[in-house]
Coordinates of C-alpha atoms and ligand atoms in Angstrom, one line a residue:
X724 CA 7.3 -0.2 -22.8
X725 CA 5.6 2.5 -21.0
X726 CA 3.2 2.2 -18.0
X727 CA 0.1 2.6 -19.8
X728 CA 0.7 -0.2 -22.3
X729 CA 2.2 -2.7 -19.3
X730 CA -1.0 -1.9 -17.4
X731 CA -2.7 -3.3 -19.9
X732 CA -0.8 -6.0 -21.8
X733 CA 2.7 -7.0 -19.6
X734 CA 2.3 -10.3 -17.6
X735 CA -1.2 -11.4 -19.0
X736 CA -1.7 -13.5 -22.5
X737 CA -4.7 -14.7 -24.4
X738 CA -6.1 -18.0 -22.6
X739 CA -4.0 -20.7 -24.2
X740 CA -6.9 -23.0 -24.3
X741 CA -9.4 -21.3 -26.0
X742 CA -7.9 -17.7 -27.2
X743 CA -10.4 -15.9 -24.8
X744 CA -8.8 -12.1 -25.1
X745 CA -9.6 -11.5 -20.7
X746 CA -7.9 -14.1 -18.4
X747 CA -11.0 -16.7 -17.7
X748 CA -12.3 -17.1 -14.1
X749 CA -10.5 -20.6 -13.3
X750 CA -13.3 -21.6 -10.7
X751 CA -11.5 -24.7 -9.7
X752 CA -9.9 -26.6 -6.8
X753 CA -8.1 -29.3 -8.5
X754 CA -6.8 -29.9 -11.8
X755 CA -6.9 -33.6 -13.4
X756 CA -3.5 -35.5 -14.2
X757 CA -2.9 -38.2 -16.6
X758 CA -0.6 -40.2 -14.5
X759 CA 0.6 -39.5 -11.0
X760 CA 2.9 -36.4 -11.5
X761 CA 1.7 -35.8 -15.3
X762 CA 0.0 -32.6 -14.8
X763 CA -0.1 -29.5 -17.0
X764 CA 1.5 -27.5 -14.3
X765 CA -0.8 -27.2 -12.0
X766 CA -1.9 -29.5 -9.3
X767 CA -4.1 -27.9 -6.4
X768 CA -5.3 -24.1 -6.6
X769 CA -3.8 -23.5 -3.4
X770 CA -0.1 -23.9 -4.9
X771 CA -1.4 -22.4 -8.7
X772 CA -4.6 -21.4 -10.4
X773 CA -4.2 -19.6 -13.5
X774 CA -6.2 -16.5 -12.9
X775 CA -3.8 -16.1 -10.2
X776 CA -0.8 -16.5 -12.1
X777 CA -1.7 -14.0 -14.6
X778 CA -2.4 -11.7 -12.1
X779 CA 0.8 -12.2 -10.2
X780 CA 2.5 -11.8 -13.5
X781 CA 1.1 -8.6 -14.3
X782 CA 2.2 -7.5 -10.8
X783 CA 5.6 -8.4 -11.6
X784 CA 5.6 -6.4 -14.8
X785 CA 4.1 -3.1 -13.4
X786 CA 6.5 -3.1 -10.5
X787 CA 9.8 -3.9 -12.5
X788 CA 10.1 -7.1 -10.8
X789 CA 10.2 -10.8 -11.6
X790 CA 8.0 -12.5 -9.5
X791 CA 4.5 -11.8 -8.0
X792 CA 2.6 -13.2 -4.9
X793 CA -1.3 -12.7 -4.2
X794 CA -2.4 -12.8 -0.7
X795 CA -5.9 -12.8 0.0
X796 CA -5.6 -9.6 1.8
X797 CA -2.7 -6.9 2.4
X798 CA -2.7 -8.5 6.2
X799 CA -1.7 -11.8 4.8
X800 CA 0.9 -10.2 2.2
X801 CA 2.0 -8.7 5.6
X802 CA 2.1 -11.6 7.6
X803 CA 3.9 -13.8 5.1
X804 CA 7.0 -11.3 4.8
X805 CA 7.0 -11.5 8.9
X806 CA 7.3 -15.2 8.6
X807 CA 10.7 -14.8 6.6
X808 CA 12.2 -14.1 10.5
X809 CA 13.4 -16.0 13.4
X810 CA 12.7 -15.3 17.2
X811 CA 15.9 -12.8 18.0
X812 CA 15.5 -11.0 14.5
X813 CA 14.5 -7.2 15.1
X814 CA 12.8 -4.8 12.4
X815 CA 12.9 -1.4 12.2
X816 CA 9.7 0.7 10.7
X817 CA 8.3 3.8 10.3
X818 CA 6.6 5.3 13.6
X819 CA 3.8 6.8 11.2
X820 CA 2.5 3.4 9.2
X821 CA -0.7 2.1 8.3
X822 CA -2.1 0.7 12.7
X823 CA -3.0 -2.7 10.7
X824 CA 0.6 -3.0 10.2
X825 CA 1.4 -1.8 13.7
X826 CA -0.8 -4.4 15.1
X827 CA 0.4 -7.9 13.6
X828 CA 3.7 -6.5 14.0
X829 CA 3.8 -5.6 18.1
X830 CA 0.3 -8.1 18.4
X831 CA 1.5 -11.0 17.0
X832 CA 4.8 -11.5 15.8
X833 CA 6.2 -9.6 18.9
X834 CA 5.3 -13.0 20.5
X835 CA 7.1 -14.8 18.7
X836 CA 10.2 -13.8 19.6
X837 CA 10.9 -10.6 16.6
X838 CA 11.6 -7.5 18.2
X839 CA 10.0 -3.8 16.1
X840 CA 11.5 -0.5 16.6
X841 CA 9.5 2.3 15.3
X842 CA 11.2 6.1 14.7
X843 CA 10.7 8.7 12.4
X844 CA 12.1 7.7 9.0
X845 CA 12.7 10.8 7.7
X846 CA 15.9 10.8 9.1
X847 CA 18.2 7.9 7.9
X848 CA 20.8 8.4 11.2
X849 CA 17.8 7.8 13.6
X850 CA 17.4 4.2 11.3
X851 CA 21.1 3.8 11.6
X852 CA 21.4 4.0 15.4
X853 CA 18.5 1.3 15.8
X854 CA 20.4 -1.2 13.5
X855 CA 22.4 -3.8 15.4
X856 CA 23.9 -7.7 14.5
X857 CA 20.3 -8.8 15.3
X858 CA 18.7 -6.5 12.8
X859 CA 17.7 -8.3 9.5
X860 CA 14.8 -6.1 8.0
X861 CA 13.6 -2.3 7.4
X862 CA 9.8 -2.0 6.4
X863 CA 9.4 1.1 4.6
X864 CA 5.8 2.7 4.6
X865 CA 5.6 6.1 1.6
X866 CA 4.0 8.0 1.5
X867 CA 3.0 7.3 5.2
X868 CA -0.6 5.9 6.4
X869 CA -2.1 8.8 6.7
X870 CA 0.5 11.5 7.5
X871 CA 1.5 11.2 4.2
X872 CA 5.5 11.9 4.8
X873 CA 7.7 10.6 2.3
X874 CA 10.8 8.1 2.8
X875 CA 13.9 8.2 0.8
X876 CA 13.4 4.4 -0.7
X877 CA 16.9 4.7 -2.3
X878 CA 19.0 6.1 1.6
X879 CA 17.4 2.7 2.8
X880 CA 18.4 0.3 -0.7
X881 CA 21.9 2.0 0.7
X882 CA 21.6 1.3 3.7
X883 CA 20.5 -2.4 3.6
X884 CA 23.3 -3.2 1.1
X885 CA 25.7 -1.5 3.4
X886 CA 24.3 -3.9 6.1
X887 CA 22.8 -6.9 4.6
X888 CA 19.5 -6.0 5.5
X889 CA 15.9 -6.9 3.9
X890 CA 14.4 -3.5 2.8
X891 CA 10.2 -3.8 2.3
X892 CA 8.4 -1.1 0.7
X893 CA 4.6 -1.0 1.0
X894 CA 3.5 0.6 -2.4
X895 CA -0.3 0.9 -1.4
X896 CA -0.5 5.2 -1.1
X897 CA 2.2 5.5 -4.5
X898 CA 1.0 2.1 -6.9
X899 CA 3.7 1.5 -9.6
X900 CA 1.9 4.4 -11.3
X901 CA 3.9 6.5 -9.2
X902 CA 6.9 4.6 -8.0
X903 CA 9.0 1.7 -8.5
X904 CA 11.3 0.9 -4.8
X905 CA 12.5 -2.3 -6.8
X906 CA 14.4 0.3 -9.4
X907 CA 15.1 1.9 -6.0
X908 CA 16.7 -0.9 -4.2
X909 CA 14.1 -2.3 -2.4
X910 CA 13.9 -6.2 -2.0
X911 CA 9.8 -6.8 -1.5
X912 CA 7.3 -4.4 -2.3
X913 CA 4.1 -5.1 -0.5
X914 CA 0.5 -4.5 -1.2
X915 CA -2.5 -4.1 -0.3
X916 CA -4.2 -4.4 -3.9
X917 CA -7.9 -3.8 -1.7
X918 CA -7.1 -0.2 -2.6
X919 CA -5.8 1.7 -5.7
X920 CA -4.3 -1.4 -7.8
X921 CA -8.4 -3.0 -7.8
X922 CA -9.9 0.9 -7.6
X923 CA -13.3 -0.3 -7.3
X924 CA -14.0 -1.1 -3.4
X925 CA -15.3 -4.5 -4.6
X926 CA -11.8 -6.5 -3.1
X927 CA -9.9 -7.3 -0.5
X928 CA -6.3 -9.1 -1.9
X929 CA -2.6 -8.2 -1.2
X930 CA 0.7 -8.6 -2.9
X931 CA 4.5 -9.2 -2.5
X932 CA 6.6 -8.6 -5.6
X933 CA 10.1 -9.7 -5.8
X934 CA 13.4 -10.0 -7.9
X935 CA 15.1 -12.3 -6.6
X936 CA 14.7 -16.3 -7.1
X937 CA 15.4 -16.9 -3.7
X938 CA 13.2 -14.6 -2.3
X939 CA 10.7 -16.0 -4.4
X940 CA 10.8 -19.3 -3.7
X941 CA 11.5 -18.6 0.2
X942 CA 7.7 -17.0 -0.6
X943 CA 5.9 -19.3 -2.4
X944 CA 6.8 -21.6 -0.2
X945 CA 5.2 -19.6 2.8
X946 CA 2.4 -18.7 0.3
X947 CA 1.5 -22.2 -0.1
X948 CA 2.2 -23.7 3.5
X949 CA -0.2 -21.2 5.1
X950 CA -2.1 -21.2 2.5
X951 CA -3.7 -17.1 2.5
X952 CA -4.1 -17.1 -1.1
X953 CA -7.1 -15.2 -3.1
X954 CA -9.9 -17.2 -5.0
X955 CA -9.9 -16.6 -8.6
X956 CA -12.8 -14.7 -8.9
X957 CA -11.1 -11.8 -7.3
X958 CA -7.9 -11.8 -8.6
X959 CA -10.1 -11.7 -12.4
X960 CA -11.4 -8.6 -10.5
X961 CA -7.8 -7.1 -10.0
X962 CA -6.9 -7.9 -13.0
X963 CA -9.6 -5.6 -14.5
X964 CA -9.0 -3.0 -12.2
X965 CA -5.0 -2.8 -13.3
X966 CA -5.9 -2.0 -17.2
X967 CA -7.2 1.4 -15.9
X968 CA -4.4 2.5 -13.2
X969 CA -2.7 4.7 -15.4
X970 CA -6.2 6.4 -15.7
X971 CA -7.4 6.6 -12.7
X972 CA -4.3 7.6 -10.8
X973 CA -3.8 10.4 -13.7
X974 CA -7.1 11.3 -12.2
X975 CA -6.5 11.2 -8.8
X976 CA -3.4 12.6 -8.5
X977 CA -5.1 16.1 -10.0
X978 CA -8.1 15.6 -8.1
X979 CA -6.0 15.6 -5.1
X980 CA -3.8 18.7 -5.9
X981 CA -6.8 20.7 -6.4
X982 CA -8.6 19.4 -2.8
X983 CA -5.4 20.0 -1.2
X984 CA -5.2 23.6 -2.7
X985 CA -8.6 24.2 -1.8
X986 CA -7.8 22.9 2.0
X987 CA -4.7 25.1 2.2
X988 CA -6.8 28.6 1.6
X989 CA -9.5 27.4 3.6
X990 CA -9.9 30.0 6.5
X991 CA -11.0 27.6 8.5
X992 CA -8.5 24.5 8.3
X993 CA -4.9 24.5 10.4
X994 CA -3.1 22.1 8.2
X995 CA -2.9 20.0 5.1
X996 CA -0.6 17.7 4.5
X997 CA 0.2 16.4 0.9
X998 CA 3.4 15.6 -0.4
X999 CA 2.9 18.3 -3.5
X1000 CA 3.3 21.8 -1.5
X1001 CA 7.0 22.7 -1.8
X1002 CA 7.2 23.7 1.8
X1003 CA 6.2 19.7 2.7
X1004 CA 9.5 18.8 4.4
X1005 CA 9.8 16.0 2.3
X1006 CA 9.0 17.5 -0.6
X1007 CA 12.0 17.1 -2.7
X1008 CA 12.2 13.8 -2.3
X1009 CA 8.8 13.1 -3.5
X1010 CA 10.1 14.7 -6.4
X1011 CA 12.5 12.2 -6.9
X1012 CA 11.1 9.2 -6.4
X1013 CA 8.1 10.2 -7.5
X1014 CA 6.0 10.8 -11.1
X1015 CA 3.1 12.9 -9.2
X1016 CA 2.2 13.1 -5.7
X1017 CA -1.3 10.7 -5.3
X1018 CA -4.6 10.8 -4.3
X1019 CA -4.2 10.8 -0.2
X1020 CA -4.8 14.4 1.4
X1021 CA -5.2 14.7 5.1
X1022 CA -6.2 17.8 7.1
X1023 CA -6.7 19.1 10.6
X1024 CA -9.2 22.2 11.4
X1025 CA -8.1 25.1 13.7
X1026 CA -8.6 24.3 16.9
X1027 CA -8.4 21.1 18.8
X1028 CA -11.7 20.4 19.0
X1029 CA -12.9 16.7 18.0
X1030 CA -16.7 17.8 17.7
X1031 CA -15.5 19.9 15.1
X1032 CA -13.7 17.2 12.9
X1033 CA -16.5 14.4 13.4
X1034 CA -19.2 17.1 12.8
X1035 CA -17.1 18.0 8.9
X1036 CA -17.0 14.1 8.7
X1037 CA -20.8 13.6 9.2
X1038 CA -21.7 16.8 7.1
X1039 CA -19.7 15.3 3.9
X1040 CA -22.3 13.7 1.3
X1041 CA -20.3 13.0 -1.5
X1042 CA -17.0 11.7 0.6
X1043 CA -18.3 8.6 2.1
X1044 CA -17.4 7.5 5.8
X1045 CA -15.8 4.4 5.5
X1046 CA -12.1 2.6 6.4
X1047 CA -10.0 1.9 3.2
X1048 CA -8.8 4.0 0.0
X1049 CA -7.7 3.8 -3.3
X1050 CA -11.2 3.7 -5.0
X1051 CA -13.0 5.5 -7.6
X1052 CA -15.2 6.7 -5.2
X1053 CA -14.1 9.6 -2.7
X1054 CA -13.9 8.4 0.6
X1055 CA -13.4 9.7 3.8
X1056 CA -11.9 8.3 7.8
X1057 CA -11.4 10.0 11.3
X1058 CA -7.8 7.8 11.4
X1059 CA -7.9 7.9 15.4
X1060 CA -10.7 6.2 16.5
X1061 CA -10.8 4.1 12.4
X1062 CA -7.2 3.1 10.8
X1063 CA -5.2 4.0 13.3
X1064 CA -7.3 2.9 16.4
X1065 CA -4.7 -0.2 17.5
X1066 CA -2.1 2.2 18.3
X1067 CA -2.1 3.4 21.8
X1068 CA -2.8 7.2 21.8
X1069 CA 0.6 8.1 23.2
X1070 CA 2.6 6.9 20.7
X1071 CA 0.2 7.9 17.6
X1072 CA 0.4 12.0 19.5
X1073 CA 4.3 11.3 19.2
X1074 CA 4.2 10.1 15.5
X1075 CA 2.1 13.5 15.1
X1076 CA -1.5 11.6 14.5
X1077 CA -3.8 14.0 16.2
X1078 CA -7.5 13.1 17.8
X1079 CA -8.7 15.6 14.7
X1080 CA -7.0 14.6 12.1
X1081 CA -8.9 14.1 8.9
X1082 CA -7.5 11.8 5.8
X1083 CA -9.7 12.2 2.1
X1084 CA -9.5 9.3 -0.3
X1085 CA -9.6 11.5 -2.8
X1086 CA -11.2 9.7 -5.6
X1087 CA -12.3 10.4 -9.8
X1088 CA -15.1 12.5 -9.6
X1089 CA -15.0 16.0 -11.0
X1090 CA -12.8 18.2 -8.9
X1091 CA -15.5 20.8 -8.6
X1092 CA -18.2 18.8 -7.2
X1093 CA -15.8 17.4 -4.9
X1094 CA -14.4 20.7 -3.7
X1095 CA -18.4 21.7 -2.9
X1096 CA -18.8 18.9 -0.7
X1097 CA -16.0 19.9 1.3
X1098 CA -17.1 23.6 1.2
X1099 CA -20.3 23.0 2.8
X1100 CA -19.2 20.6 5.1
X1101 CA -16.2 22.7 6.6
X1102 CA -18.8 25.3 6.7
Ligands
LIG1049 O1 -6.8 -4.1 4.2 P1 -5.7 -5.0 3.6 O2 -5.9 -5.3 2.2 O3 -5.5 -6.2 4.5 O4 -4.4 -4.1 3.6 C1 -3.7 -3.7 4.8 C2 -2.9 -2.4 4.5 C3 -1.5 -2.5 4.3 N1 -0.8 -1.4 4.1 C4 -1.4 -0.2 4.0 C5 -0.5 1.0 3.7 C6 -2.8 0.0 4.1 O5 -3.3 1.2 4.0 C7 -3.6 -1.2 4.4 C8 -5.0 -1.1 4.6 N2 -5.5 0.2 5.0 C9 -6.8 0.5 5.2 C10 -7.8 -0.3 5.3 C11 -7.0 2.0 5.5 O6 -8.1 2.5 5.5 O7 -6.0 2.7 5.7

């Protein structure tokens, strides 16, 4: 079956209790049995709710997995993968990766005894010199929040065979529209569904998809002992938002090319990165792991001057200022003092994250009108 139709029919069946064509809001904690244990499969909306499960199985289909998970935000999707570890287990990362994920990881579970190395990923032998007996996951970021560099999913499904390792991906920029890790040899895949897999702005949920039983259960289990799940009335709202991925990444994806053209010849702008100019030094492998090249475009201006960047960002009308992405709407962030603000200022110059950096949402609206709004604001 091809992506279009999955978006739209794989995982999800007519309500078997009524025939309703759109999985029914299942507004409900508990679920009556008819004797202690005789239950119709679910128990406690917690464990199960069957909004959720049809969400979670549509997940599963669009990512060429077998199992979903919803979280009820890409933090708790994050969180629960982390609680797979023991204190003495290390992690390596991407030093260029979304500063919520930076946080929980040196915040939080750095306390708890898991130790996070973070290098550039480009380069699989600086991965390889980082992984030792206590090494048991690599968490894979492509393209990268918000320097967009790509990683070579299938060099790390390699590599943690090779080694035994757990390999993540977070599929927030790409969506399944663009990539599958699973096909590439990745264990989880990781979302944040907030952003392009809603596409409204109207939700904030998160996702782990899996293949393996195991894995799954190893999951679930964490799912339901701490308990982060989403309420149903959201996950209907994700649900909705999936039947029109294929469209509106179709859609963004050309929206972006022609902002990031548009930057490129723009007199007044230094850089722009996006993973679709052939001199991007990842370029080619975006072209192999990838069907198009998304919706993300970040920029800097000429010059180092911050007034410069936060004046563009307060003269855009049509890109709004706000944190997040992914949404029909164009949106745009100032990722040093927004996003990326949790990670100490040293380490984001040394990823490459300058103080004028400039990341676009780039979202459905015609190109054109798009394009003027960035015309007048660069000036
Ligand atoms: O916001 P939440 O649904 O909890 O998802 C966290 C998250 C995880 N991974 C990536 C790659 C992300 O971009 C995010 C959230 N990012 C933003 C809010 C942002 O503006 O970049």
């Amino acid at each position: 079956m091809k992506f279009g139709t999955k978006a739209i029919h794989a995982g999800v069946e007519p309500d078997p209790s009524t025939g309703a064509i759109m999985t029914p809001i299942y507004q409900t904690s508990t679920y009556v049995q008819r004797s202690p244990g005789d239950h119709k499969g679910y128990e406690y909306s917690r464990t199960h709710n069957p909004t959720r499960t049809q969400l979670q199985n549509a997940l599963a289909a669009l990512e060429n997995g077998k199992h979903g998970l919803c979280f009820s935000s890409g933090m708790a999707a994050v969180d629960a993968i982390m609680k797979l570890l023991k204190p003495g287990d290390e992690v390596v990362s991407t030093n260029d990766l979304y500063g919520g994920s930076y946080r929980i990881f040196t915040k939080i579970f750095q306390n708890y005894g898991i130790k996070f190395h973070f290098t550039n990923m480009q380069d699989v032998g600086n991965v390889e010199k980082l992984v030792n007996e206590n090494t048991k996951m690599i968490w894979v970021e492509t393209p990268t929040n918000p320097l967009l560099n790509i990683i070579d999913i299938k060099a790390y499904g390699e590599l943690c065979k090779k080694r035994n390792l757990l390999l993540v991906a977070d599929n927030t920029f790409a969506t399944p529209y663009l990539q599958t890790p699973l096909d590439m040899g990745a264990d989880m895949v990781m979302h944040s569904l907030t952003k392009y897999m809603g596409g409204h702005s109207d939700v904030v949920m998160g996702a782990i998809i899996v293949k393996d039983d195991d894995l799954h259960e190893r999951l679930a289990f964490i799912q339901n002992s701490c308990g982060a799940t989403p309420g149903p009335q959201d996950c209907f709202l994700v649900l909705r938002g999936l039947k029109t991925l294929h469209l509106r990444m179709e859609r963004h994806c050309q929206n972006g090319r022609q902002v990031a053209e548009f930057l490129k010849n723009h007199p007044k702008v230094n850089k722009v990165y996006w993973p679709g100019f052939t001199e991007h030094p990842n370029h080619e492998v975006a072209q192999k792991q990838m069907r198009d090249f998304g919706g993300m475009v970040s920029f800097e201006l000429k010059g180092d001057n911050v007034d410069d960047a936060t004046r563009v960002l307060e003269n855009l009308k049509l890109f709004a200022l706000a944190e997040s992405l992914g949404g029909v709407e164009s949106l745009c962030g100032h990722p040093a003092t927004m996003t990326h603000a949790s990670i100490p200022r040293e380490d984001r110059m040394k990823a490459g994250l300058s103080d004028t950096l400039i990341r676009l949402s780039v979202g459905v609206e015609d190109a054109e009108d798009l394009i003027a709004d960035l015309e007048q604001a660069i000036g």
